[in-house]
Amino acid sequence: TQLLEQSPQFLSIQEGENLTVYCNSSSVFSSLQWYRQEPGEGPVLLVTVVTGGEVKKLKRLTFQFGDARKDSSLHITAAQPGDTGLYLCAGHGSSNTGKLIFGQGTTLQVKP
Amino acid sequence: SQTIHQWPATLVQPVGSPLSLECTVEGTSNPNLYWYRQAAGRGLQLLFYSVGIGQISSEVPQNLSASRPQDRQFILSSKKLLLSDSGFYLCAWSGRLGDTQYFGPGTRLTVL
């Protein structure tokens, strides 16, 4: 069974600090997605990474896919209160079902 | 552009009552459709997926069923709700299996 382990599960920081969220697995994924979710709403896609070693930037967010395509990280520079939310990583499993395997999520709180 | 709708947004139902949640997609044809359930602040669990009208695959045994009566309509149902059916239900679509999935706004179901 393919699993994605996200860490940390909870993170509370002050505005302006940097942070990194990790998404790790012992399995290879064809692609990994990062989503951000606000309470009571559906997850919103931030980025998809598909190539080992790939780095993508979205303003203050930097996403990296591991060389072996088994792990990914999300780094936020100078966090803002608007970054508060639940961050989810998800990867497509080895079966041909299109099934997305989700990590447990990281709840981020950025205090002003 | 594509949009995905879910209704109702919130629902409170007594144990033993029936359930029908609806999901519709606009702006695309032949989408793959998915139903997920999410525990509070956690990752998502895939319940059902569909690659076409009348084609439903179940990922986990449960008290729920799904149907796809039209190309862009996906329905989640139950004949008799259990307390354990409470949760946040999310519908998603993708262009092909293995493509990025896009989520609807979700339905908060509370079974009392």
mmCIF file of N, CA, C and O in Angstrom, chain A residues 9-10 30-31 33 35 37 40-43 45 48 86 88 92 96-100 102-105 107, chain B residues 34 36 38 41-46 49 51 59 88 90 96-106 108:
data_model
loop_
_atom_site.group_PDB
_atom_site.id
_atom_site.type_symbol
_atom_site.label_atom_id
_atom_site.label_comp_id
_atom_site.label_asym_id
_atom_site.label_seq_id
_atom_site.Cartn_x
_atom_site.Cartn_y
_atom_site.Cartn_z
ATOM 1 N N GLN A 9 2.424 17.956 11.326
ATOM 2 C CA GLN A 9 0.973 17.958 11.204
ATOM 3 C C GLN A 9 0.403 19.320 11.558
ATOM 4 O O GLN A 9 -0.626 19.715 11.000
ATOM 5 N N PHE A 10 1.044 20.015 12.493
ATOM 6 C CA PHE A 10 0.586 21.341 12.906
ATOM 7 C C PHE A 10 1.787 22.280 12.969
ATOM 8 O O PHE A 10 2.877 21.876 13.372
ATOM 9 N N SER A 30 4.164 8.929 -9.873
ATOM 10 C CA SER A 30 4.305 9.509 -11.200
ATOM 11 C C SER A 30 4.205 11.027 -11.155
ATOM 12 O O SER A 30 4.773 11.717 -12.005
ATOM 13 N N SER A 31 3.475 11.543 -10.188
ATOM 14 C CA SER A 31 3.374 12.989 -9.994
ATOM 15 C C SER A 31 2.901 13.255 -8.579
ATOM 16 O O SER A 31 2.334 12.366 -7.934
ATOM 17 N N GLN A 33 0.891 16.370 -6.244
ATOM 18 C CA GLN A 33 0.202 17.640 -6.225
ATOM 19 C C GLN A 33 0.226 18.210 -4.800
ATOM 20 O O GLN A 33 0.239 17.461 -3.825
ATOM 21 N N TYR A 35 -2.080 20.885 -2.502
ATOM 22 C CA TYR A 35 -3.317 21.620 -2.419
ATOM 23 C C TYR A 35 -3.324 22.445 -1.137
ATOM 24 O O TYR A 35 -2.690 22.085 -0.143
ATOM 25 N N GLN A 37 -6.274 24.172 1.479
ATOM 26 C CA GLN A 37 -7.697 24.104 1.778
ATOM 27 C C GLN A 37 -8.044 25.020 2.936
ATOM 28 O O GLN A 37 -7.391 24.994 3.971
ATOM 29 N N GLY A 40 -14.112 24.435 5.544
ATOM 30 C CA GLY A 40 -15.418 24.407 4.914
ATOM 31 C C GLY A 40 -15.400 24.535 3.400
ATOM 32 O O GLY A 40 -16.465 24.673 2.784
ATOM 33 N N GLU A 41 -14.214 24.486 2.786
ATOM 34 C CA GLU A 41 -14.115 24.602 1.338
ATOM 35 C C GLU A 41 -13.349 23.421 0.770
ATOM 36 O O GLU A 41 -12.694 22.679 1.496
ATOM 37 N N GLY A 42 -13.425 23.257 -0.549
ATOM 38 C CA GLY A 42 -12.681 22.193 -1.186
ATOM 39 C C GLY A 42 -11.219 22.561 -1.356
ATOM 40 O O GLY A 42 -10.862 23.745 -1.376
ATOM 41 N N PRO A 43 -10.335 21.568 -1.494
ATOM 42 C CA PRO A 43 -8.912 21.851 -1.731
ATOM 43 C C PRO A 43 -8.721 22.560 -3.065
ATOM 44 O O PRO A 43 -9.382 22.239 -4.051
ATOM 45 N N LEU A 45 -5.880 23.486 -5.943
ATOM 46 C CA LEU A 45 -4.577 23.053 -6.431
ATOM 47 C C LEU A 45 -3.579 24.212 -6.436
ATOM 48 O O LEU A 45 -3.873 25.299 -6.932
ATOM 49 N N THR A 48 1.506 21.052 -9.508
ATOM 50 C CA THR A 48 1.756 19.644 -9.807
ATOM 51 C C THR A 48 3.220 19.513 -10.221
ATOM 52 O O THR A 48 3.696 20.282 -11.059
ATOM 53 N N LEU A 86 -4.941 24.525 5.557
ATOM 54 C CA LEU A 86 -4.518 23.126 5.565
ATOM 55 C C LEU A 86 -3.812 22.841 4.247
ATOM 56 O O LEU A 86 -4.378 23.066 3.178
ATOM 57 N N LEU A 88 -2.143 20.063 1.784
ATOM 58 C CA LEU A 88 -2.232 18.634 1.506
ATOM 59 C C LEU A 88 -1.335 18.278 0.336
ATOM 60 O O LEU A 88 -1.361 18.947 -0.698
ATOM 61 N N HIS A 92 -0.390 10.259 -7.325
ATOM 62 C CA HIS A 92 -1.098 9.188 -8.021
ATOM 63 C C HIS A 92 -0.426 7.863 -7.745
ATOM 64 O O HIS A 92 0.785 7.720 -7.907
ATOM 65 N N ASN A 96 -3.954 1.759 -11.961
ATOM 66 C CA ASN A 96 -4.444 2.591 -13.065
ATOM 67 C C ASN A 96 -5.862 3.086 -12.792
ATOM 68 O O ASN A 96 -6.725 3.073 -13.677
ATOM 69 N N THR A 97 -6.109 3.516 -11.563
ATOM 70 C CA THR A 97 -7.443 3.971 -11.209
ATOM 71 C C THR A 97 -7.539 5.488 -11.165
ATOM 72 O O THR A 97 -8.620 6.027 -11.006
ATOM 73 N N GLY A 98 -6.409 6.159 -11.299
ATOM 74 C CA GLY A 98 -6.416 7.602 -11.110
ATOM 75 C C GLY A 98 -6.543 7.967 -9.648
ATOM 76 O O GLY A 98 -6.748 9.136 -9.320
ATOM 77 N N LYS A 99 -6.432 6.972 -8.767
ATOM 78 C CA LYS A 99 -6.601 7.224 -7.345
ATOM 79 C C LYS A 99 -5.509 8.136 -6.827
ATOM 80 O O LYS A 99 -4.335 7.887 -7.062
ATOM 81 N N LEU A 100 -5.922 9.186 -6.140
ATOM 82 C CA LEU A 100 -4.989 10.088 -5.498
ATOM 83 C C LEU A 100 -4.792 9.632 -4.062
ATOM 84 O O LEU A 100 -5.763 9.459 -3.330
ATOM 85 N N PHE A 102 -3.531 10.707 -0.475
ATOM 86 C CA PHE A 102 -3.306 11.957 0.226
ATOM 87 C C PHE A 102 -2.463 11.751 1.473
ATOM 88 O O PHE A 102 -2.582 10.726 2.162
ATOM 89 N N GLY A 103 -1.630 12.758 1.765
ATOM 90 C CA GLY A 103 -1.000 12.821 3.070
ATOM 91 C C GLY A 103 -2.026 13.262 4.099
ATOM 92 O O GLY A 103 -3.157 13.626 3.763
ATOM 93 N N GLN A 104 -1.612 13.233 5.373
ATOM 94 C CA GLN A 104 -2.551 13.553 6.457
ATOM 95 C C GLN A 104 -2.841 15.047 6.555
ATOM 96 O O GLN A 104 -3.771 15.456 7.234
ATOM 97 N N GLY A 105 -2.038 15.858 5.888
ATOM 98 C CA GLY A 105 -2.254 17.295 5.908
ATOM 99 C C GLY A 105 -1.404 18.006 6.951
ATOM 100 O O GLY A 105 -1.047 17.433 7.988
ATOM 101 N N THR A 107 -1.613 21.561 9.082
ATOM 102 C CA THR A 107 -2.385 22.752 9.428
ATOM 103 C C THR A 107 -1.426 23.866 9.799
ATOM 104 O O THR A 107 -0.674 23.748 10.765
ATOM 105 N N TYR B 34 -14.992 11.726 -9.113
ATOM 106 C CA TYR B 34 -14.557 11.087 -7.875
ATOM 107 C C TYR B 34 -15.374 11.610 -6.693
ATOM 108 O O TYR B 34 -15.721 12.789 -6.648
ATOM 109 N N TYR B 36 -14.865 11.796 -2.507
ATOM 110 C CA TYR B 36 -13.959 11.624 -1.377
ATOM 111 C C TYR B 36 -14.691 11.982 -0.084
ATOM 112 O O TYR B 36 -15.626 12.777 -0.083
ATOM 113 N N GLN B 38 -13.602 13.388 3.870
ATOM 114 C CA GLN B 38 -12.490 13.968 4.627
ATOM 115 C C GLN B 38 -12.859 14.081 6.100
ATOM 116 O O GLN B 38 -13.890 14.669 6.441
ATOM 117 N N GLY B 41 -9.868 18.299 9.281
ATOM 118 C CA GLY B 41 -8.480 18.721 9.241
ATOM 119 C C GLY B 41 -7.503 17.671 8.763
ATOM 120 O O GLY B 41 -6.301 17.791 9.010
ATOM 121 N N ARG B 42 -7.961 16.681 8.059
ATOM 122 C CA ARG B 42 -7.085 15.584 7.647
ATOM 123 C C ARG B 42 -7.132 15.361 6.148
ATOM 124 O O ARG B 42 -7.785 16.095 5.421
ATOM 125 N N GLY B 43 -6.426 14.336 5.714
ATOM 126 C CA GLY B 43 -6.408 14.004 4.296
ATOM 127 C C GLY B 43 -7.716 13.403 3.829
ATOM 128 O O GLY B 43 -8.633 13.178 4.605
ATOM 129 N N LEU B 44 -7.778 13.155 2.520
ATOM 130 C CA LEU B 44 -9.006 12.674 1.896
ATOM 131 C C LEU B 44 -8.929 11.181 1.615
ATOM 132 O O LEU B 44 -7.871 10.659 1.262
ATOM 133 N N GLN B 45 -10.070 10.524 1.735
ATOM 134 C CA GLN B 45 -10.178 9.106 1.421
ATOM 135 C C GLN B 45 -11.083 8.938 0.211
ATOM 136 O O GLN B 45 -12.234 9.403 0.228
ATOM 137 N N LEU B 46 -10.586 8.287 -0.833
ATOM 138 C CA LEU B 46 -11.388 8.058 -2.028
ATOM 139 C C LEU B 46 -12.466 7.027 -1.740
ATOM 140 O O LEU B 46 -12.187 5.939 -1.215
ATOM 141 N N TYR B 49 -15.071 6.214 -7.823
ATOM 142 C CA TYR B 49 -14.696 6.962 -9.003
ATOM 143 C C TYR B 49 -15.441 6.396 -10.199
ATOM 144 O O TYR B 49 -15.892 5.239 -10.184
ATOM 145 N N VAL B 51 -15.482 6.493 -14.651
ATOM 146 C CA VAL B 51 -14.844 6.896 -15.911
ATOM 147 C C VAL B 51 -15.883 7.155 -16.999
ATOM 148 O O VAL B 51 -15.514 7.596 -18.102
ATOM 149 N N GLU B 59 -13.983 2.048 -3.839
ATOM 150 C CA GLU B 59 -12.655 1.855 -3.259
ATOM 151 C C GLU B 59 -12.703 1.196 -1.889
ATOM 152 O O GLU B 59 -11.783 0.492 -1.505
ATOM 153 N N PHE B 88 -17.101 15.446 5.756
ATOM 154 C CA PHE B 88 -17.060 16.434 4.685
ATOM 155 C C PHE B 88 -16.850 15.667 3.385
ATOM 156 O O PHE B 88 -15.832 14.993 3.208
ATOM 157 N N LEU B 90 -16.391 15.462 -0.650
ATOM 158 C CA LEU B 90 -15.849 16.251 -1.750
ATOM 159 C C LEU B 90 -15.963 15.489 -3.054
ATOM 160 O O LEU B 90 -15.652 14.305 -3.125
ATOM 161 N N ARG B 96 -8.393 12.876 -17.492
ATOM 162 C CA ARG B 96 -8.104 11.456 -17.699
ATOM 163 C C ARG B 96 -7.636 10.880 -16.370
ATOM 164 O O ARG B 96 -7.241 11.622 -15.480
ATOM 165 N N LEU B 97 -7.676 9.562 -16.262
ATOM 166 C CA LEU B 97 -7.110 8.933 -15.067
ATOM 167 C C LEU B 97 -5.628 9.291 -14.989
ATOM 168 O O LEU B 97 -4.909 9.190 -15.966
ATOM 169 N N GLY B 98 -5.204 9.728 -13.828
ATOM 170 C CA GLY B 98 -3.815 10.119 -13.633
ATOM 171 C C GLY B 98 -3.567 11.605 -13.826
ATOM 172 O O GLY B 98 -2.484 12.104 -13.520
ATOM 173 N N ASP B 99 -4.578 12.314 -14.368
ATOM 174 C CA ASP B 99 -4.457 13.764 -14.491
ATOM 175 C C ASP B 99 -4.735 14.422 -13.149
ATOM 176 O O ASP B 99 -5.319 13.823 -12.241
ATOM 177 N N THR B 100 -4.362 15.680 -13.054
ATOM 178 C CA THR B 100 -4.656 16.469 -11.865
ATOM 179 C C THR B 100 -6.160 16.494 -11.627
ATOM 180 O O THR B 100 -6.953 16.599 -12.560
ATOM 181 N N GLN B 101 -6.544 16.398 -10.354
ATOM 182 C CA GLN B 101 -7.946 16.434 -9.979
ATOM 183 C C GLN B 101 -8.296 17.806 -9.403
ATOM 184 O O GLN B 101 -7.504 18.411 -8.678
ATOM 185 N N TYR B 102 -9.495 18.254 -9.731
ATOM 186 C CA TYR B 102 -9.993 19.551 -9.279
ATOM 187 C C TYR B 102 -11.251 19.315 -8.438
ATOM 188 O O TYR B 102 -12.144 18.576 -8.862
ATOM 189 N N PHE B 103 -11.291 19.986 -7.310
ATOM 190 C CA PHE B 103 -12.313 19.686 -6.318
ATOM 191 C C PHE B 103 -13.452 20.695 -6.291
ATOM 192 O O PHE B 103 -13.260 21.884 -6.574
ATOM 193 N N GLY B 104 -14.630 20.188 -5.913
ATOM 194 C CA GLY B 104 -15.770 21.042 -5.672
ATOM 195 C C GLY B 104 -15.699 21.654 -4.290
ATOM 196 O O GLY B 104 -14.759 21.400 -3.533
ATOM 197 N N PRO B 105 -16.715 22.445 -3.916
ATOM 198 C CA PRO B 105 -16.707 23.145 -2.633
ATOM 199 C C PRO B 105 -17.023 22.262 -1.432
ATOM 200 O O PRO B 105 -16.800 22.668 -0.291
ATOM 201 N N GLY B 106 -17.562 21.062 -1.668
ATOM 202 C CA GLY B 106 -17.813 20.133 -0.582
ATOM 203 C C GLY B 106 -19.193 20.246 0.038
ATOM 204 O O GLY B 106 -19.878 21.271 -0.096
ATOM 205 N N ARG B 108 -20.939 19.405 3.851
ATOM 206 C CA ARG B 108 -20.757 19.004 5.249
ATOM 207 C C ARG B 108 -21.991 18.233 5.686
ATOM 208 O O ARG B 108 -23.069 18.787 5.745
#
